[in-house]
PDB file of C-alpha atoms in Angstrom:
ATOM      1  CA  MET F  66     -46.162-199.548  59.010  1.00 86.00           C
ATOM      2  CA  ARG F  67     -42.746-200.124  57.094  1.00 94.00           C
ATOM      3  CA  LYS F  68     -39.908-200.619  59.565  1.00 97.00           C
ATOM      4  CA  PHE F  69     -37.354-197.618  60.040  1.00 98.00           C
ATOM      5  CA  ASP F  70     -33.840-198.103  57.695  1.00 98.00           C
ATOM      6  CA  TYR F  71     -31.228-196.239  58.293  1.00 98.00           C
ATOM      7  CA  ASP F  72     -29.271-197.436  55.434  1.00 98.00           C
ATOM      8  CA  ALA F  73     -32.101-196.526  53.062  1.00 98.00           C
ATOM      9  CA  ALA F  74     -32.882-193.538  54.245  1.00 98.00           C
ATOM     10  CA  PHE F  75     -29.667-191.925  54.169  1.00 98.00           C
ATOM     11  CA  SER F  76     -28.338-193.532  50.854  1.00 98.00           C
ATOM     12  CA  ARG F  77     -28.464-190.595  48.655  1.00 98.00           C
ATOM     13  CA  ASN F  78     -26.026-188.669  51.210  1.00 98.00           C
ATOM     14  CA  ILE F  79     -23.039-191.274  49.872  1.00 98.00           C
ATOM     15  CA  GLY F  80     -21.032-189.885  47.390  1.00 98.00           C
ATOM     16  CA  TRP F  81     -20.576-186.354  49.153  1.00 98.00           C
ATOM     17  CA  VAL F  82     -20.032-189.010  51.704  1.00 98.00           C
ATOM     18  CA  THR F  83     -18.382-192.286  51.904  1.00 98.00           C
ATOM     19  CA  GLU F  84     -20.263-195.134  53.674  1.00 98.00           C
ATOM     20  CA  GLN F  85     -17.613-194.896  56.467  1.00 98.00           C
ATOM     21  CA  GLU F  86     -18.085-191.218  56.720  1.00 98.00           C
ATOM     22  CA  GLN F  87     -22.010-191.773  56.681  1.00 98.00           C
ATOM     23  CA  GLU F  88     -21.511-194.045  59.679  1.00 98.00           C
ATOM     24  CA  ARG F  89     -19.012-191.672  61.773  1.00 98.00           C
ATOM     25  CA  LEU F  90     -22.254-189.292  61.609  1.00 98.00           C
ATOM     26  CA  LYS F  91     -24.505-191.907  62.823  1.00 98.00           C
ATOM     27  CA  ASN F  92     -22.764-191.439  66.050  1.00 98.00           C
ATOM     28  CA  CYS F  93     -21.845-187.907  66.267  1.00 98.00           C
ATOM     29  CA  ARG F  94     -23.945-185.713  68.707  1.00 98.00           C
ATOM     30  CA  VAL F  95     -24.506-182.186  68.122  1.00 98.00           C
ATOM     31  CA  ALA F  96     -25.425-179.930  70.401  1.00 98.00           C
ATOM     32  CA  ILE F  97     -28.271-176.849  69.153  1.00 98.00           C
ATOM     33  CA  GLY F  98     -29.070-173.486  72.263  1.00 98.00           C
ATOM     34  CA  GLY F  99     -32.656-172.622  70.452  1.00 97.00           C
ATOM     35  CA  LEU F 100     -35.180-173.857  68.397  1.00 97.00           C
ATOM     36  CA  GLY F 101     -36.315-170.955  66.672  1.00 91.00           C
ATOM     37  CA  GLY F 102     -35.749-169.194  63.467  1.00 92.00           C
ATOM     38  CA  VAL F 103     -32.681-170.703  62.887  1.00 97.00           C
ATOM     39  CA  GLY F 104     -32.451-173.359  65.457  1.00 97.00           C
ATOM     40  CA  GLY F 105     -35.376-175.582  64.336  1.00 97.00           C
ATOM     41  CA  VAL F 106     -34.341-175.867  60.275  1.00 98.00           C
ATOM     42  CA  HIS F 107     -30.585-176.742  62.067  1.00 98.00           C
ATOM     43  CA  LEU F 108     -32.301-179.545  63.227  1.00 98.00           C
ATOM     44  CA  LEU F 109     -34.401-180.972  60.987  1.00 98.00           C
ATOM     45  CA  THR F 110     -31.282-180.187  58.606  1.00 98.00           C
ATOM     46  CA  LEU F 111     -28.563-181.818  60.455  1.00 98.00           C
ATOM     47  CA  ALA F 112     -31.005-185.372  60.808  1.00 98.00           C
ATOM     48  CA  ARG F 113     -31.461-185.416  57.357  1.00 98.00           C
ATOM     49  CA  LEU F 114     -27.877-185.750  57.283  1.00 98.00           C
ATOM     50  CA  GLY F 115     -27.810-188.811  59.534  1.00 98.00           C
ATOM     51  CA  ILE F 116     -26.834-187.270  62.397  1.00 98.00           C
ATOM     52  CA  GLY F 117     -27.691-189.703  65.220  1.00 98.00           C
ATOM     53  CA  LYS F 118     -27.215-187.686  68.211  1.00 98.00           C
ATOM     54  CA  PHE F 119     -28.461-184.322  69.516  1.00 98.00           C
ATOM     55  CA  SER F 120     -28.555-182.558  72.412  1.00 98.00           C
ATOM     56  CA  VAL F 121     -31.540-179.879  72.357  1.00 98.00           C
ATOM     57  CA  ALA F 122     -32.297-176.745  74.631  1.00 98.00           C
ATOM     58  CA  ASP F 123     -35.429-174.110  74.442  1.00 98.00           C
ATOM     59  CA  PHE F 124     -37.749-172.796  76.816  1.00 97.00           C
ATOM     60  CA  ASP F 125     -40.310-170.992  74.560  1.00 97.00           C
ATOM     61  CA  THR F 126     -43.367-171.944  72.585  1.00 98.00           C
ATOM     62  CA  PHE F 127     -45.081-171.459  69.387  1.00 98.00           C
ATOM     63  CA  ASP F 128     -47.349-168.422  68.662  1.00 98.00           C
ATOM     64  CA  PHE F 129     -48.709-166.567  65.360  1.00 97.00           C
ATOM     65  CA  VAL F 130     -45.334-164.575  65.635  1.00 96.00           C
ATOM     66  CA  ASN F 131     -43.305-167.274  64.174  1.00 96.00           C
ATOM     67  CA  PHE F 132     -45.327-168.311  61.707  1.00 97.00           C
ATOM     68  CA  ASN F 133     -43.215-166.352  58.854  1.00 96.00           C
ATOM     69  CA  ARG F 134     -39.673-168.421  59.606  1.00 96.00           C
ATOM     70  CA  GLN F 135     -39.975-170.893  62.275  1.00 97.00           C
ATOM     71  CA  VAL F 136     -40.112-174.493  60.609  1.00 97.00           C
ATOM     72  CA  GLY F 137     -42.378-175.732  63.641  1.00 97.00           C
ATOM     73  CA  ALA F 138     -44.858-172.715  64.045  1.00 97.00           C
ATOM     74  CA  THR F 139     -48.459-174.291  62.511  1.00 98.00           C
ATOM     75  CA  MET F 140     -51.888-174.262  63.488  1.00 98.00           C
ATOM     76  CA  SER F 141     -51.379-177.414  64.881  1.00 98.00           C
ATOM     77  CA  SER F 142     -48.074-176.611  67.053  1.00 98.00           C
ATOM     78  CA  LEU F 143     -49.748-172.866  68.619  1.00 98.00           C
ATOM     79  CA  ASP F 144     -48.879-172.664  72.367  1.00 98.00           C
ATOM     80  CA  ARG F 145     -47.009-175.427  72.560  1.00 98.00           C
ATOM     81  CA  PRO F 146     -43.514-175.890  73.641  1.00 98.00           C
ATOM     82  CA  LYS F 147     -40.949-175.750  70.341  1.00 98.00           C
ATOM     83  CA  LEU F 148     -38.765-178.562  71.713  1.00 98.00           C
ATOM     84  CA  ASP F 149     -41.546-180.939  71.934  1.00 98.00           C
ATOM     85  CA  VAL F 150     -42.752-179.757  68.159  1.00 98.00           C
ATOM     86  CA  LEU F 151     -39.454-179.589  67.045  1.00 98.00           C
ATOM     87  CA  ARG F 152     -38.516-183.622  68.547  1.00 98.00           C
ATOM     88  CA  ALA F 153     -41.586-184.892  67.025  1.00 98.00           C
ATOM     89  CA  MET F 154     -40.526-183.635  63.369  1.00 98.00           C
ATOM     90  CA  ALA F 155     -36.972-184.715  64.183  1.00 98.00           C
ATOM     91  CA  LEU F 156     -38.221-188.833  65.101  1.00 98.00           C
ATOM     92  CA  ASP F 157     -40.553-188.645  62.205  1.00 98.00           C
ATOM     93  CA  VAL F 158     -37.222-188.338  60.244  1.00 98.00           C
ATOM     94  CA  ASN F 159     -35.034-190.407  62.112  1.00 98.00           C
ATOM     95  CA  PRO F 160     -37.182-192.277  64.777  1.00 98.00           C
ATOM     96  CA  GLU F 161     -33.760-194.120  65.964  1.00 98.00           C
ATOM     97  CA  LEU F 162     -32.289-190.460  66.921  1.00 98.00           C
ATOM     98  CA  ASP F 163     -30.671-190.454  70.372  1.00 98.00           C
ATOM     99  CA  MET F 164     -31.860-187.021  71.995  1.00 98.00           C
ATOM    100  CA  ARG F 165     -31.182-185.278  75.155  1.00 98.00           C
ATOM    101  CA  LEU F 166     -33.664-182.320  75.854  1.00 98.00           C
ATOM    102  CA  PHE F 167     -33.079-179.346  77.748  1.00 98.00           C
ATOM    103  CA  PRO F 168     -37.037-177.913  78.197  1.00 98.00           C
ATOM    104  CA  GLU F 169     -35.887-175.217  80.557  1.00 98.00           C
ATOM    105  CA  GLY F 170     -33.054-173.764  78.014  1.00 98.00           C
ATOM    106  CA  ILE F 171     -29.267-173.579  78.844  1.00 98.00           C
ATOM    107  CA  THR F 172     -28.629-172.379  82.282  1.00 97.00           C
ATOM    108  CA  ASP F 173     -26.366-171.818  84.229  1.00 95.00           C
ATOM    109  CA  GLU F 174     -26.862-174.852  86.148  1.00 97.00           C
ATOM    110  CA  ASN F 175     -27.319-177.519  83.064  1.00 98.00           C
ATOM    111  CA  LEU F 176     -24.663-176.177  80.706  1.00 98.00           C
ATOM    112  CA  ASP F 177     -22.195-178.948  81.552  1.00 98.00           C
ATOM    113  CA  GLN F 178     -24.611-181.826  81.254  1.00 98.00           C
ATOM    114  CA  PHE F 179     -25.865-179.841  78.383  1.00 98.00           C
ATOM    115  CA  LEU F 180     -22.519-179.764  76.339  1.00 98.00           C
ATOM    116  CA  GLU F 181     -21.641-183.398  77.957  1.00 98.00           C
ATOM    117  CA  GLY F 182     -20.608-185.480  75.066  1.00 98.00           C
ATOM    118  CA  VAL F 183     -20.916-183.218  72.253  1.00 98.00           C
ATOM    119  CA  ASP F 184     -18.772-183.234  69.207  1.00 98.00           C
ATOM    120  CA  VAL F 185     -19.903-179.821  67.445  1.00 98.00           C
ATOM    121  CA  TYR F 186     -22.215-177.026  69.075  1.00 98.00           C
ATOM    122  CA  VAL F 187     -24.732-175.024  66.653  1.00 98.00           C
ATOM    123  CA  ASP F 188     -25.876-171.774  67.770  1.00 98.00           C
ATOM    124  CA  GLY F 189     -29.611-170.887  67.683  1.00 97.00           C
ATOM    125  CA  LEU F 190     -29.917-168.736  70.361  1.00 97.00           C
ATOM    126  CA  ASP F 191     -32.282-166.066  69.987  1.00 94.00           C
ATOM    127  CA  PHE F 192     -29.894-162.962  68.773  1.00 93.00           C
ATOM    128  CA  PHE F 193     -30.209-160.720  71.914  1.00 93.00           C
ATOM    129  CA  ALA F 194     -29.215-163.617  74.287  1.00 95.00           C
ATOM    130  CA  PHE F 195     -26.102-162.250  75.092  1.00 96.00           C
ATOM    131  CA  HIS F 196     -24.908-163.774  78.768  1.00 96.00           C
ATOM    132  CA  VAL F 197     -26.287-167.508  77.870  1.00 97.00           C
ATOM    133  CA  ARG F 198     -24.312-167.479  74.692  1.00 98.00           C
ATOM    134  CA  ARG F 199     -21.335-166.161  76.257  1.00 98.00           C
ATOM    135  CA  GLN F 200     -21.175-168.674  78.944  1.00 98.00           C
ATOM    136  CA  THR F 201     -22.066-171.609  76.401  1.00 98.00           C
ATOM    137  CA  PHE F 202     -19.249-170.108  73.594  1.00 98.00           C
ATOM    138  CA  ALA F 203     -17.057-169.829  76.886  1.00 98.00           C
ATOM    139  CA  ALA F 204     -17.720-173.302  78.174  1.00 98.00           C
ATOM    140  CA  CYS F 205     -17.236-174.893  74.449  1.00 98.00           C
ATOM    141  CA  ARG F 206     -14.419-173.418  74.099  1.00 98.00           C
ATOM    142  CA  ALA F 207     -13.017-174.774  77.513  1.00 98.00           C
ATOM    143  CA  LYS F 208     -14.409-178.502  76.343  1.00 98.00           C
ATOM    144  CA  SER F 209     -12.569-178.332  73.061  1.00 98.00           C
ATOM    145  CA  ILE F 210     -15.655-178.141  70.910  1.00 98.00           C
ATOM    146  CA  PRO F 211     -15.967-176.112  67.809  1.00 98.00           C
ATOM    147  CA  VAL F 212     -19.334-173.665  67.652  1.00 98.00           C
ATOM    148  CA  VAL F 213     -20.949-173.034  64.160  1.00 98.00           C
ATOM    149  CA  THR F 214     -22.649-169.789  64.316  1.00 98.00           C
ATOM    150  CA  ALA F 215     -25.153-168.237  61.725  1.00 97.00           C
ATOM    151  CA  ALA F 216     -26.747-165.169  61.574  1.00 95.00           C
ATOM    152  CA  PRO F 217     -29.899-164.571  59.422  1.00 96.00           C
ATOM    153  CA  LEU F 218     -29.383-161.020  58.315  1.00 94.00           C
ATOM    154  CA  GLY F 219     -31.243-159.706  55.516  1.00 94.00           C
ATOM    155  CA  PHE F 220     -31.921-162.215  52.562  1.00 96.00           C
ATOM    156  CA  GLY F 221     -29.117-163.992  53.240  1.00 97.00           C
ATOM    157  CA  THR F 222     -26.565-165.618  55.890  1.00 97.00           C
ATOM    158  CA  ALA F 223     -23.332-164.563  57.887  1.00 97.00           C
ATOM    159  CA  VAL F 224     -21.661-167.709  59.251  1.00 97.00           C
ATOM    160  CA  LEU F 225     -18.640-168.004  62.074  1.00 98.00           C
ATOM    161  CA  VAL F 226     -16.446-171.165  62.819  1.00 98.00           C
ATOM    162  CA  PHE F 227     -14.927-170.487  66.960  1.00 98.00           C
ATOM    163  CA  SER F 228     -12.485-173.476  66.529  1.00 98.00           C
ATOM    164  CA  PRO F 229     -11.147-174.179  70.815  1.00 97.00           C
ATOM    165  CA  THR F 230      -7.853-173.374  69.802  1.00 96.00           C
ATOM    166  CA  GLY F 231      -8.438-170.034  67.904  1.00 97.00           C
ATOM    167  CA  MET F 232      -9.840-166.595  68.272  1.00 98.00           C
ATOM    168  CA  SER F 233     -12.132-167.123  70.995  1.00 98.00           C
ATOM    169  CA  ALA F 234     -15.633-165.573  71.058  1.00 98.00           C
ATOM    170  CA  GLU F 235     -14.711-163.025  73.294  1.00 97.00           C
ATOM    171  CA  ASP F 236     -11.640-161.709  71.470  1.00 97.00           C
ATOM    172  CA  TYR F 237     -13.682-161.525  68.541  1.00 98.00           C
ATOM    173  CA  PHE F 238     -16.645-159.471  69.338  1.00 98.00           C
ATOM    174  CA  GLY F 239     -15.162-158.102  72.662  1.00 97.00           C
ATOM    175  CA  PHE F 240     -18.548-158.113  74.907  1.00 97.00           C
ATOM    176  CA  GLU F 241     -16.313-157.628  78.501  1.00 96.00           C
ATOM    177  CA  GLY F 242     -17.906-154.633  80.382  1.00 96.00           C
ATOM    178  CA  CYS F 243     -20.436-153.972  77.599  1.00 96.00           C
ATOM    179  CA  ASP F 244     -24.186-153.021  78.417  1.00 94.00           C
ATOM    180  CA  GLU F 245     -26.614-154.880  76.351  1.00 94.00           C
ATOM    181  CA  LEU F 246     -27.032-152.477  73.296  1.00 93.00           C
ATOM    182  CA  GLU F 247     -23.456-152.711  73.129  1.00 95.00           C
ATOM    183  CA  MET F 248     -23.130-155.708  72.943  1.00 96.00           C
ATOM    184  CA  ALA F 249     -25.698-156.022  70.238  1.00 94.00           C
ATOM    185  CA  ILE F 250     -24.028-153.675  68.493  1.00 94.00           C
ATOM    186  CA  ARG F 251     -20.971-155.205  68.381  1.00 96.00           C
ATOM    187  CA  PHE F 252     -22.499-159.285  67.955  1.00 96.00           C
ATOM    188  CA  LEU F 253     -24.085-157.314  64.937  1.00 94.00           C
ATOM    189  CA  ILE F 254     -21.096-156.375  63.474  1.00 95.00           C
ATOM    190  CA  GLY F 255     -19.212-159.276  64.536  1.00 96.00           C
ATOM    191  CA  LEU F 256     -21.278-161.328  62.667  1.00 95.00           C
ATOM    192  CA  SER F 257     -21.212-159.234  59.348  1.00 92.00           C
ATOM    193  CA  PRO F 258     -18.162-156.876  58.732  1.00 92.00           C
ATOM    194  CA  ALA F 259     -19.527-156.906  55.063  1.00 91.00           C
ATOM    195  CA  VAL F 260     -22.784-155.238  55.736  1.00 91.00           C
ATOM    196  CA  LEU F 261     -24.126-156.868  52.706  1.00 92.00           C
ATOM    197  CA  GLN F 262     -27.621-156.786  53.841  1.00 92.00           C
ATOM    198  CA  ARG F 263     -27.344-152.912  54.035  1.00 85.00           C
ATOM    199  CA  GLY F 264     -29.346-151.220  51.182  1.00 84.00           C
ATOM    200  CA  TYR F 265     -32.476-153.156  50.720  1.00 91.00           C
ATOM    201  CA  VAL F 266     -34.142-152.555  53.954  1.00 85.00           C
ATOM    202  CA  ALA F 267     -38.144-151.962  52.939  1.00 88.00           C
ATOM    203  CA  ASP F 268     -39.097-150.158  55.940  1.00 88.00           C
ATOM    204  CA  MET F 269     -36.513-148.868  58.544  1.00 82.00           C
ATOM    205  CA  SER F 270     -39.379-148.374  61.059  1.00 84.00           C
ATOM    206  CA  ARG F 271     -39.433-152.191  61.775  1.00 87.00           C
ATOM    207  CA  ILE F 272     -35.417-152.023  62.764  1.00 80.00           C
ATOM    208  CA  SER F 273     -34.582-150.905  66.437  1.00 82.00           C
ATOM    209  CA  LEU F 274     -31.584-152.721  68.010  1.00 84.00           C
ATOM    210  CA  PRO F 275     -32.508-150.531  71.725  1.00 84.00           C
ATOM    211  CA  GLU F 276     -36.368-152.057  71.594  1.00 84.00           C
ATOM    212  CA  ARG F 277     -34.927-155.720  70.475  1.00 83.00           C
ATOM    213  CA  ARG F 278     -37.022-155.792  67.143  1.00 85.00           C
ATOM    214  CA  GLY F 279     -36.471-155.965  63.694  1.00 86.00           C
ATOM    215  CA  PRO F 280     -37.776-158.099  60.461  1.00 90.00           C
ATOM    216  CA  SER F 281     -36.979-161.538  59.587  1.00 91.00           C
ATOM    217  CA  SER F 282     -37.266-163.910  56.669  1.00 95.00           C
ATOM    218  CA  ILE F 283     -37.292-168.250  56.261  1.00 97.00           C
ATOM    219  CA  ALA F 284     -35.625-167.689  53.384  1.00 97.00           C
ATOM    220  CA  SER F 285     -32.421-166.104  55.260  1.00 97.00           C
ATOM    221  CA  CYS F 286     -33.137-169.087  57.987  1.00 97.00           C
ATOM    222  CA  GLN F 287     -32.865-171.432  55.838  1.00 98.00           C
ATOM    223  CA  LEU F 288     -29.626-170.195  53.834  1.00 98.00           C
ATOM    224  CA  CYS F 289     -27.945-170.387  57.862  1.00 98.00           C
ATOM    225  CA  ALA F 290     -29.276-173.860  58.554  1.00 98.00           C
ATOM    226  CA  GLY F 291     -27.789-174.901  54.667  1.00 98.00           C
ATOM    227  CA  VAL F 292     -24.412-173.244  55.179  1.00 97.00           C
ATOM    228  CA  ALA F 293     -23.985-174.258  58.862  1.00 98.00           C
ATOM    229  CA  ALA F 294     -24.877-177.814  58.193  1.00 98.00           C
ATOM    230  CA  VAL F 295     -21.951-178.389  55.808  1.00 98.00           C
ATOM    231  CA  GLU F 296     -19.653-176.524  58.402  1.00 98.00           C
ATOM    232  CA  THR F 297     -20.761-178.835  60.783  1.00 98.00           C
ATOM    233  CA  LEU F 298     -20.217-181.691  58.547  1.00 98.00           C
ATOM    234  CA  LYS F 299     -16.695-180.717  57.850  1.00 98.00           C
ATOM    235  CA  LEU F 300     -15.870-180.407  61.716  1.00 98.00           C
ATOM    236  CA  LEU F 301     -17.501-183.563  62.342  1.00 98.00           C
ATOM    237  CA  LEU F 302     -15.508-185.788  59.766  1.00 98.00           C
ATOM    238  CA  GLY F 303     -12.267-183.629  59.661  1.00 97.00           C
ATOM    239  CA  ARG F 304     -12.108-182.990  56.173  1.00 95.00           C
ATOM    240  CA  GLY F 305     -12.365-179.467  54.109  1.00 93.00           C
ATOM    241  CA  ASP F 306     -11.372-176.513  54.332  1.00 93.00           C
ATOM    242  CA  VAL F 307     -12.729-174.744  57.373  1.00 96.00           C
ATOM    243  CA  ARG F 308     -11.876-171.184  58.532  1.00 96.00           C
ATOM    244  CA  SER F 309     -12.379-170.247  62.225  1.00 98.00           C
ATOM    245  CA  ALA F 310     -12.735-166.548  63.334  1.00 98.00           C
ATOM    246  CA  PRO F 311     -11.610-164.045  62.574  1.00 98.00           C
ATOM    247  CA  TRP F 312     -12.074-165.461  59.166  1.00 98.00           C
ATOM    248  CA  GLY F 313     -15.958-165.168  58.167  1.00 97.00           C
ATOM    249  CA  SER F 314     -18.462-165.247  55.671  1.00 97.00           C
ATOM    250  CA  GLN F 315     -21.320-163.768  54.539  1.00 97.00           C
ATOM    251  CA  PHE F 316     -23.744-164.589  51.304  1.00 97.00           C
ATOM    252  CA  ASP F 317     -26.542-161.867  50.762  1.00 96.00           C
ATOM    253  CA  ALA F 318     -29.466-163.767  48.121  1.00 97.00           C
ATOM    254  CA  TYR F 319     -30.857-160.485  47.669  1.00 97.00           C
ATOM    255  CA  ARG F 320     -27.398-159.420  46.067  1.00 96.00           C
ATOM    256  CA  MET F 321     -26.554-162.639  44.959  1.00 97.00           C
ATOM    257  CA  LYS F 322     -23.017-161.905  46.730  1.00 96.00           C
ATOM    258  CA  TYR F 323     -20.500-163.541  48.706  1.00 97.00           C
ATOM    259  CA  VAL F 324     -17.860-162.087  50.756  1.00 96.00           C
ATOM    260  CA  ARG F 325     -15.213-163.921  52.471  1.00 96.00           C
ATOM    261  CA  THR F 326     -13.817-161.716  55.847  1.00 96.00           C
ATOM    262  CA  TRP F 327     -11.048-161.437  58.028  1.00 97.00           C
ATOM    263  CA  ARG F 328     -10.674-159.422  60.504  1.00 96.00           C
ATOM    264  CA  PRO F 329      -7.623-160.112  62.647  1.00 97.00           C
ATOM    265  CA  TRP F 330      -7.195-158.676  66.529  1.00 97.00           C
ATOM    266  CA  GLY F 331     -11.220-159.225  66.068  1.00 97.00           C
ATOM    267  CA  PHE F 332     -13.494-156.519  67.807  1.00 97.00           C
ATOM    268  CA  ARG F 333     -10.171-154.553  68.078  1.00 97.00           C
ATOM    269  CA  ASN F 334      -9.787-154.072  63.919  1.00 97.00           C
ATOM    270  CA  PRO F 335      -9.703-150.565  63.096  1.00 97.00           C
ATOM    271  CA  LEU F 336     -12.183-151.557  60.528  1.00 95.00           C
ATOM    272  CA  GLN F 337     -14.412-153.111  63.030  1.00 96.00           C
ATOM    273  CA  ARG F 338     -13.984-149.619  65.321  1.00 96.00           C
ATOM    274  CA  LEU F 339     -15.194-147.725  61.960  1.00 95.00           C
ATOM    275  CA  MET F 340     -18.130-149.839  61.608  1.00 94.00           C
ATOM    276  CA  ARG F 341     -19.526-149.682  65.624  1.00 95.00           C
ATOM    277  CA  PHE F 342     -18.807-145.704  65.694  1.00 94.00           C
ATOM    278  CA  LEU F 343     -21.365-145.591  62.388  1.00 92.00           C
ATOM    279  CA  VAL F 344     -23.589-147.561  63.756  1.00 89.00           C
ATOM    280  CA  ARG F 345     -23.570-145.848  67.002  1.00 91.00           C
ATOM    281  CA  GLN F 346     -23.735-142.558  64.746  1.00 90.00           C
ATOM    282  CA  GLN F 347     -26.956-143.821  63.159  1.00 84.00           C
ATOM    283  CA  LEU F 348     -28.449-144.957  65.771  1.00 84.00           C
ATOM    284  CA  ARG F 349     -28.090-141.399  67.764  1.00 83.00           C
ATOM    285  CA  LYS F 350     -30.001-140.074  64.911  1.00 78.00           C
ATOM    286  CA  THR F 351     -32.859-142.572  65.071  1.00 71.00           C
ATOM    287  CA  THR F 352     -33.239-143.150  68.508  1.00 64.00           C
ATOM    288  CA  PRO F 353     -31.420-140.635  70.646  1.00 51.00           C
ATOM    289  CA  ALA F 354     -32.653-141.234  73.936  1.00 51.00           C
ATOM    290  CA  ALA F 355     -31.652-145.121  73.888  1.00 45.00           C
ATOM    291  CA  ALA F 356     -28.217-144.440  72.302  1.00 42.00           C
ATOM    292  CA  PRO F 357     -25.073-145.091  74.450  1.00 44.00           C
ATOM    293  CA  ARG F 358     -24.121-142.228  76.182  1.00 43.00           C
ATOM    294  CA  ARG F 359     -20.203-141.639  77.682  1.00 40.00           C
ATOM    295  CA  GLY F 360     -20.564-143.473  81.156  1.00 40.00           C
ATOM    296  CA  GLN F 361     -23.526-145.615  80.930  1.00 47.00           C
ATOM    297  CA  SER F 362     -21.185-148.605  79.771  1.00 51.00           C
ATOM    298  CA  SER F 363     -17.322-149.599  81.193  1.00 52.00           C
ATOM    299  CA  CYS F 364     -17.402-150.750  77.952  1.00 72.00           C
ATOM    300  CA  SER F 365     -14.985-148.830  75.614  1.00 63.00           C
ATOM    301  CA  LEU F 366     -17.171-147.538  72.970  1.00 65.00           C
ATOM    302  CA  SER F 367     -14.361-147.822  70.115  1.00 69.00           C
TER     303      SER F 367
END
């Protein structure tokens, strides 16, 4: 068997990065929370950039419902832990990887250990994992770790970067005091202020925020990984234009449209308030029993 050669394996990166920068990437650590639709392809994409150290967390196993979008989901991986499957795939790309594994997922108890020595955190958590996402984002800010989150929306991706010195995720999304449905609305509108994915949904009955379900696509997950990887690369190397929240961006491949958004004051921005109001109105029409009601949450519904 041929011996692994890091320099040869990632030599085709040189040109877009210098040899010195490639060596820096080899010694950087990226943390990824969740190895599902976006998290798994984040890991493999970043590994192929030559990043040499990872902290990865996931407690789930593969099932048939993952086949349409998750790179580790195959017949041979059914019922196997996602962490084990993706670890093996990443080590097959670079057997010299330094990987710290957290098979219990990210918890309040292991969060500090998960983020120890991390240069950038890439969010791969489930859309509705609000508690752990809020805890992780807050811990990253306290530890001066930048956060990259890329959401697969429609046939596209929406990307946000949270700088430790810029607007916090809490100030941008406004989660404090909200119930889960309101947090879902605020997260969705915060991720994609331009809402480029609207207008081409083929079956609206498949989308329900109250029931925590919606369609997905491998195309959007791949787009997420590409964009998030480049933002991560720029953060690690300290070059390029990285605009953090309240700046955001969304690209929709179906509509072939790109929009860069700016929402000063975050969730308090008048346009964000209007978008949340319109989403709530739509929810009341389609799922009246599950829609937010006055007094249901201490969160301001504006």
